[in-house]
Short mmCIF file of C-alpha atoms and ligand atoms in Angstrom, two decimals:
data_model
loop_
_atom_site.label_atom_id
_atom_site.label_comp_id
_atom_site.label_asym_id
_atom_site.label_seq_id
_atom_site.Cartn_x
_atom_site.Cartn_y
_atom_site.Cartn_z
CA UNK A 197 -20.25 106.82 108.04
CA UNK A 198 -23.56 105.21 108.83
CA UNK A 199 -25.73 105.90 111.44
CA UNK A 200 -26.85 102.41 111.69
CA UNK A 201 -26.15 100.28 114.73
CA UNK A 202 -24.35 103.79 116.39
CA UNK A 203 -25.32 104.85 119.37
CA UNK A 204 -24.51 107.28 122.51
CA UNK A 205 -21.93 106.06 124.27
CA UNK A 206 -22.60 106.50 127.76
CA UNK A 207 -26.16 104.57 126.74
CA UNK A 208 -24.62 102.05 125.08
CA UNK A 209 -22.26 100.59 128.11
CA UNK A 210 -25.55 101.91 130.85
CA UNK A 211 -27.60 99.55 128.95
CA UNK A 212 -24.83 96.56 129.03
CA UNK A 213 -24.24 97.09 132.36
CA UNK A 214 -21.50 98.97 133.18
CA UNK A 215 -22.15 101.84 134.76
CA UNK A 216 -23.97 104.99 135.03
CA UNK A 217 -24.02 107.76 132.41
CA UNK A 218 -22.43 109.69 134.68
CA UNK A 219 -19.59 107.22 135.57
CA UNK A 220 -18.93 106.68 131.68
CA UNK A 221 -18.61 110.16 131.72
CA UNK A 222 -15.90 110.22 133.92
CA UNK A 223 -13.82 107.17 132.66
CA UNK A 224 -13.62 108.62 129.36
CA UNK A 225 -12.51 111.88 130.84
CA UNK A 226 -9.76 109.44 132.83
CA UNK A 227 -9.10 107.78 129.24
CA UNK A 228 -10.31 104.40 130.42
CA UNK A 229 -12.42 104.29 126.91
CA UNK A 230 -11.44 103.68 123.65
CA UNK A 231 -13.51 103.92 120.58
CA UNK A 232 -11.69 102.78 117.10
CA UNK A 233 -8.54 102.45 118.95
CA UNK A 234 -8.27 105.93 120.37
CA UNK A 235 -9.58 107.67 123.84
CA UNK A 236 -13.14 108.57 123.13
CA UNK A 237 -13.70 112.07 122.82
CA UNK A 238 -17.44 112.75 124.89
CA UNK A 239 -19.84 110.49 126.51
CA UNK A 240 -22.37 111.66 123.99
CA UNK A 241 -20.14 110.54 120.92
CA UNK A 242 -22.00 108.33 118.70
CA UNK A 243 -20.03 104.66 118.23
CA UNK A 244 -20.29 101.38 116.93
CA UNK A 245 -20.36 98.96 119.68
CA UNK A 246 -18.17 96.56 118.05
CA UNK A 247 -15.03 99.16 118.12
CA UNK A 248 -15.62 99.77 121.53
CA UNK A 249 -13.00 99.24 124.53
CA UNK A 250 -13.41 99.60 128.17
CA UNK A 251 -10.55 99.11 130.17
CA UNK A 252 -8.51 97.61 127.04
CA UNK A 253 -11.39 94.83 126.53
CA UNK A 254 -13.87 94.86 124.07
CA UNK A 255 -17.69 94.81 125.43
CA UNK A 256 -19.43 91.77 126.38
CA UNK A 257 -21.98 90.71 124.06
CA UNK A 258 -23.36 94.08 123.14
CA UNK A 259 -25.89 92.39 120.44
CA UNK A 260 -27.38 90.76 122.84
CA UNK A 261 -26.88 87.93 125.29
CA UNK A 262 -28.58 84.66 125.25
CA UNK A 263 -27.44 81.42 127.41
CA UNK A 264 -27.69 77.64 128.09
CA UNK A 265 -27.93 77.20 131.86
CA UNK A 266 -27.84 74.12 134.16
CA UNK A 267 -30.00 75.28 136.80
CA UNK A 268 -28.96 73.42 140.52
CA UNK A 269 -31.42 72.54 142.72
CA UNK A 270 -31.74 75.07 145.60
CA UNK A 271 -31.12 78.23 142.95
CA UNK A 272 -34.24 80.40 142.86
CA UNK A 273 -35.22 82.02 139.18
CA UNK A 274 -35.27 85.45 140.27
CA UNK A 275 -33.60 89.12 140.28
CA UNK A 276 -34.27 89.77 143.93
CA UNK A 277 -35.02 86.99 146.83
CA UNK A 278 -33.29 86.42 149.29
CA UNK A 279 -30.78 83.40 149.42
CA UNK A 280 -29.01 81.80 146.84
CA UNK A 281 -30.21 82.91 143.21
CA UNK A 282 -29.46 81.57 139.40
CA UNK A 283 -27.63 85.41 138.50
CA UNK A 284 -24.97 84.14 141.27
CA UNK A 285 -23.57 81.90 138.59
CA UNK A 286 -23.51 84.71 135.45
CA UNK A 287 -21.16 87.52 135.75
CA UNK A 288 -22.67 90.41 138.01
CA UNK A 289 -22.82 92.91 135.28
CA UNK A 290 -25.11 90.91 133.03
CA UNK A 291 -28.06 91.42 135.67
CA UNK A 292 -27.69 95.49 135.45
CA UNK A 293 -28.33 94.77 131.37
CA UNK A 294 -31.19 96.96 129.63
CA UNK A 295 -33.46 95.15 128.71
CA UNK A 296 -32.72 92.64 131.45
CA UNK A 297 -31.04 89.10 131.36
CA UNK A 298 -34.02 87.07 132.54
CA UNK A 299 -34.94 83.36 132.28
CA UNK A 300 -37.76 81.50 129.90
CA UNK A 301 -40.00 80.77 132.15
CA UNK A 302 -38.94 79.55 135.56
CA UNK A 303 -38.39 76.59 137.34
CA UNK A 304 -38.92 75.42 140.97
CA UNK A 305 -36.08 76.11 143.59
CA UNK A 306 -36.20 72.40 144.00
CA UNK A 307 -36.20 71.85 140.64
CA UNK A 308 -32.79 71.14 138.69
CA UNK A 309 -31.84 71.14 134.62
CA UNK A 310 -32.10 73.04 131.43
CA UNK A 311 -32.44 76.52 131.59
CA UNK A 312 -32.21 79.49 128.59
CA UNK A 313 -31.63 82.98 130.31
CA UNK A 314 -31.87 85.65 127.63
CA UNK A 315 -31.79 89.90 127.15
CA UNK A 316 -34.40 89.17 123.91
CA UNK A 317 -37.45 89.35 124.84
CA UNK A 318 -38.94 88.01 121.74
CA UNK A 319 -37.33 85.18 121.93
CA UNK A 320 -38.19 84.43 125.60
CA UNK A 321 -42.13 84.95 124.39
CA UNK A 322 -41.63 82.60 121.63
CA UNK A 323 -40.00 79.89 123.64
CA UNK A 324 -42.41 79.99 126.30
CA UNK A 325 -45.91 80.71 124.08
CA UNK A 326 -48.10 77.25 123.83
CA UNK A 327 -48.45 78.63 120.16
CA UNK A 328 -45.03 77.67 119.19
CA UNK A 329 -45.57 73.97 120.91
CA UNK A 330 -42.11 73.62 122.19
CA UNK A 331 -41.95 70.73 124.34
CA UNK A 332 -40.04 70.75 127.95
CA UNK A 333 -39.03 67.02 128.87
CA UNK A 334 -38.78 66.76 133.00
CA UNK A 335 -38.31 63.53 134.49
CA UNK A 336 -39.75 63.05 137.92
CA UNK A 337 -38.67 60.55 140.60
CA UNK A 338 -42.12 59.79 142.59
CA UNK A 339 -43.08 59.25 146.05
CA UNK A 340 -45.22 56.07 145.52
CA UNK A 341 -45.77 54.21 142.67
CA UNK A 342 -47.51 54.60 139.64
CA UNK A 343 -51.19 53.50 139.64
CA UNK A 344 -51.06 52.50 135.74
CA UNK A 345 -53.56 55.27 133.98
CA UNK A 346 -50.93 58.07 133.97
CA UNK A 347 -49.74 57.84 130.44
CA UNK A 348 -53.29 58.03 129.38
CA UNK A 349 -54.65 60.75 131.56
CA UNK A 350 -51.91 63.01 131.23
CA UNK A 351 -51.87 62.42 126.91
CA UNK A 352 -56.23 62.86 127.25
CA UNK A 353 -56.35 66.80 127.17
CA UNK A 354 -58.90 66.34 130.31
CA UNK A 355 -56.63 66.67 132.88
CA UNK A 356 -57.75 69.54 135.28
CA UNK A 357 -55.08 70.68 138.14
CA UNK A 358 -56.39 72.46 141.40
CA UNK A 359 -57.62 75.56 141.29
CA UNK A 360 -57.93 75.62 137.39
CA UNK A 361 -61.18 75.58 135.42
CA UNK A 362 -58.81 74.41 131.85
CA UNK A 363 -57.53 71.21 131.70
CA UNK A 364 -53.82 70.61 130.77
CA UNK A 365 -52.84 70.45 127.58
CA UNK A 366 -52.08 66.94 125.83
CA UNK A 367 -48.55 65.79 127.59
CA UNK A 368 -46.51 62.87 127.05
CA UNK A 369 -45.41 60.58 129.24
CA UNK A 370 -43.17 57.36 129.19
CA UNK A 371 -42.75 55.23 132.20
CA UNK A 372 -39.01 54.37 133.23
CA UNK A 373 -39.65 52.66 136.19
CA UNK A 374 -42.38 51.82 139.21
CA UNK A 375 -41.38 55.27 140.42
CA UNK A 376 -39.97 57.21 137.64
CA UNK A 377 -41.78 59.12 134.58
CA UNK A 378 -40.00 61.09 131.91
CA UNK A 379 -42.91 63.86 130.81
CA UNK A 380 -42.91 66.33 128.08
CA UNK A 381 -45.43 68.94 128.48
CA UNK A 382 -46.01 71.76 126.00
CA UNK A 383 -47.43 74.58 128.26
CA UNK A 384 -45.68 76.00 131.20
CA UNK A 385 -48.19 76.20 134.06
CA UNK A 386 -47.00 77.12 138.01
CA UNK A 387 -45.40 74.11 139.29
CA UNK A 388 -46.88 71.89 136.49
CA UNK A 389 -45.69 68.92 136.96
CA UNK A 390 -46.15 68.58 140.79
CA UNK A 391 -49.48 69.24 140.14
CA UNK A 392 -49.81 66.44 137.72
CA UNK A 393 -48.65 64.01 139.50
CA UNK A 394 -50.37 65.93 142.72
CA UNK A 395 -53.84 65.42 140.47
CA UNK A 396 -53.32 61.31 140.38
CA UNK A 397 -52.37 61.61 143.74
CA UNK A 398 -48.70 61.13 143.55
CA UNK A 399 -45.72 64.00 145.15
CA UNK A 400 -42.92 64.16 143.22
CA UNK A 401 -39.63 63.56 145.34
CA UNK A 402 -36.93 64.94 142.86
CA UNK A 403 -37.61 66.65 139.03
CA UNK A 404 -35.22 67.76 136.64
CA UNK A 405 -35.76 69.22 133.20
CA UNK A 406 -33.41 67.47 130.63
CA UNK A 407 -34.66 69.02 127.36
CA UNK A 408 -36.10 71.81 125.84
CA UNK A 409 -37.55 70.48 122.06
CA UNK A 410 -34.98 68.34 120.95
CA UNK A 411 -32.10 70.05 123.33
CA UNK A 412 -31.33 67.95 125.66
CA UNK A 413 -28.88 68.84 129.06
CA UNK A 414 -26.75 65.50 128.20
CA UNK A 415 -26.25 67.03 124.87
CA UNK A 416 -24.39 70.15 126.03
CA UNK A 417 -22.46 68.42 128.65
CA UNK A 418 -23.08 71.41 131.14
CA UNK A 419 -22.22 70.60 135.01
CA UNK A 420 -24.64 72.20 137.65
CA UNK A 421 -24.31 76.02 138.08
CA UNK A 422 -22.26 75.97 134.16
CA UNK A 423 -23.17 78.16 131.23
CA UNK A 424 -23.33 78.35 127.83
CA UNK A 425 -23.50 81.80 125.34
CA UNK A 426 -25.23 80.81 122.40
CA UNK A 427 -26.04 82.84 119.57
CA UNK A 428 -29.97 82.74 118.57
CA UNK A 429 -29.90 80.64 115.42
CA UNK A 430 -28.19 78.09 116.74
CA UNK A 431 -30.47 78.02 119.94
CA UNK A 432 -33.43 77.25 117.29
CA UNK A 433 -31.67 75.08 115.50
CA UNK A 434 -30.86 72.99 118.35
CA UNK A 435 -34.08 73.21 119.61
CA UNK A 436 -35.80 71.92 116.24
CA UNK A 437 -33.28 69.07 116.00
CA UNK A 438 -30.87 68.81 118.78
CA UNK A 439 -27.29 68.95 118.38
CA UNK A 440 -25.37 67.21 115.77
CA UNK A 441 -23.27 64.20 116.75
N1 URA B 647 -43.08 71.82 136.77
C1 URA B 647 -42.83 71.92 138.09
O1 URA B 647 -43.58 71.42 138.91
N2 URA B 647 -41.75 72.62 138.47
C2 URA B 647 -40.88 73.16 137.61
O2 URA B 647 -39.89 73.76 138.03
C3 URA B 647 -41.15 73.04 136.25
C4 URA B 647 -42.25 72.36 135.84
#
């Protein structure tokens, strides 16, 4: 048989999470492992992942693991503060995966929507590189009202936030209301679009991502804190044209 796609066992289910080398030692010396259907043999046997079972169930995503996320407000994007994070909502073993489950790009812990949380790290780079031009549509409820030259300031290319010496790149903008703005911006700065709106001296009171490209959050029909695996061709596809009625 091939040696393609094979691979130690006791790496394999370390790098998906499960445990230690040294515990997957020991389970498949209790017979808790099976590989084709019988007990594996040694930790160091070589398998293919998708003939693998641990505890009777086959492994969780072990190709890699890509999701569509509706972030809550009050979740922080991170492995390790303190309080209430986004890997509370995803099964604890996907945050002990090699190379880790980590979101594209982050968003505020006030900040709510549409989130991708991947273990590809190519992918995450190519969703988050201005290169690729992927636009992120936010819409902002505002503290006071808009002054009228948003729309054209924020689509000018001038637009310089504090603390930077390169203005923003060209964003788009559409006015829903006296105090509302959906904005798509194609970059993904700190805190961008406070600082927008911070930079025609507005504060955003609420903001909530509802698309990524053409992906929107109403789309998926996710509630806050809900998931969605997705396999990576899809994702694109989605992203390039949304998902078909
Ligand atoms: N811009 C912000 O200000 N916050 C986010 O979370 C995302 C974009």
């Amino acid at each position: 048989m091939s040696n393609i796609c094979r691979e130690r066992l006791d790496r394999l289910l370390s790098r998906l999470g499960y445990g230690t080398r040294k515990q997957v030692a020991a389970w498949v010396r209790q017979g808790l492992i099976e590989v084709n259907g019988e007990p594996a043999v040694a930790a160091s046997q070589k398998v293919d992942p998708a003939c693998v079972c641990v505890n009777g169930e086959v492994l969780d995503f072990p190709y890699g693991l890509t999701v569509l996320y509706h972030k809550p407000v009050g979740a922080v994007c991170s492995h390790r503060e303190q309080g209430r994070l986004i890997y509370d909502d995803f099964p604890l073993r996907w945050s002990q995966r090699k190379p880790p489950f980590s979101s594209v790009g982050r968003l505020d812990k006030e900040t709510s929507g549409l989130l991708i949380v991947t273990d590809n790290g190519q992918l995450n780079h190519a969703l988050t590189s201005p290169k690729h031009g992927i636009g992120k549509t936010y819409r902002a409820r505002l503290a006071r009202p808009l002054r009228g030259d948003e729309i054209e300031l924020f689509a000018s290319g001038h637009l310089l936030l504090e603390g930077e010496q390169t203005p923003c790149l060209p964003a788009q903008a559409v006015r829903l209301g006296e105090y509302e703005m959906d904005i798509t911006v194609f970059e993904g700065r700190y805190h961008q679009i406070r600082r927008m709106f911070a930079a025609v001296g507005n504060h955003v009171e609420a903001l909530h991502r509802r698309a990524i490209g053409a992906l929107t959050l109403d789309a998926l029909a996710l509630a806050e804190g809900e998931f969605r695996v997705v396999d990576e061709t899809t994702l694109l596809t989605w992203i390039e044209h949304g998902i078909a009625a």
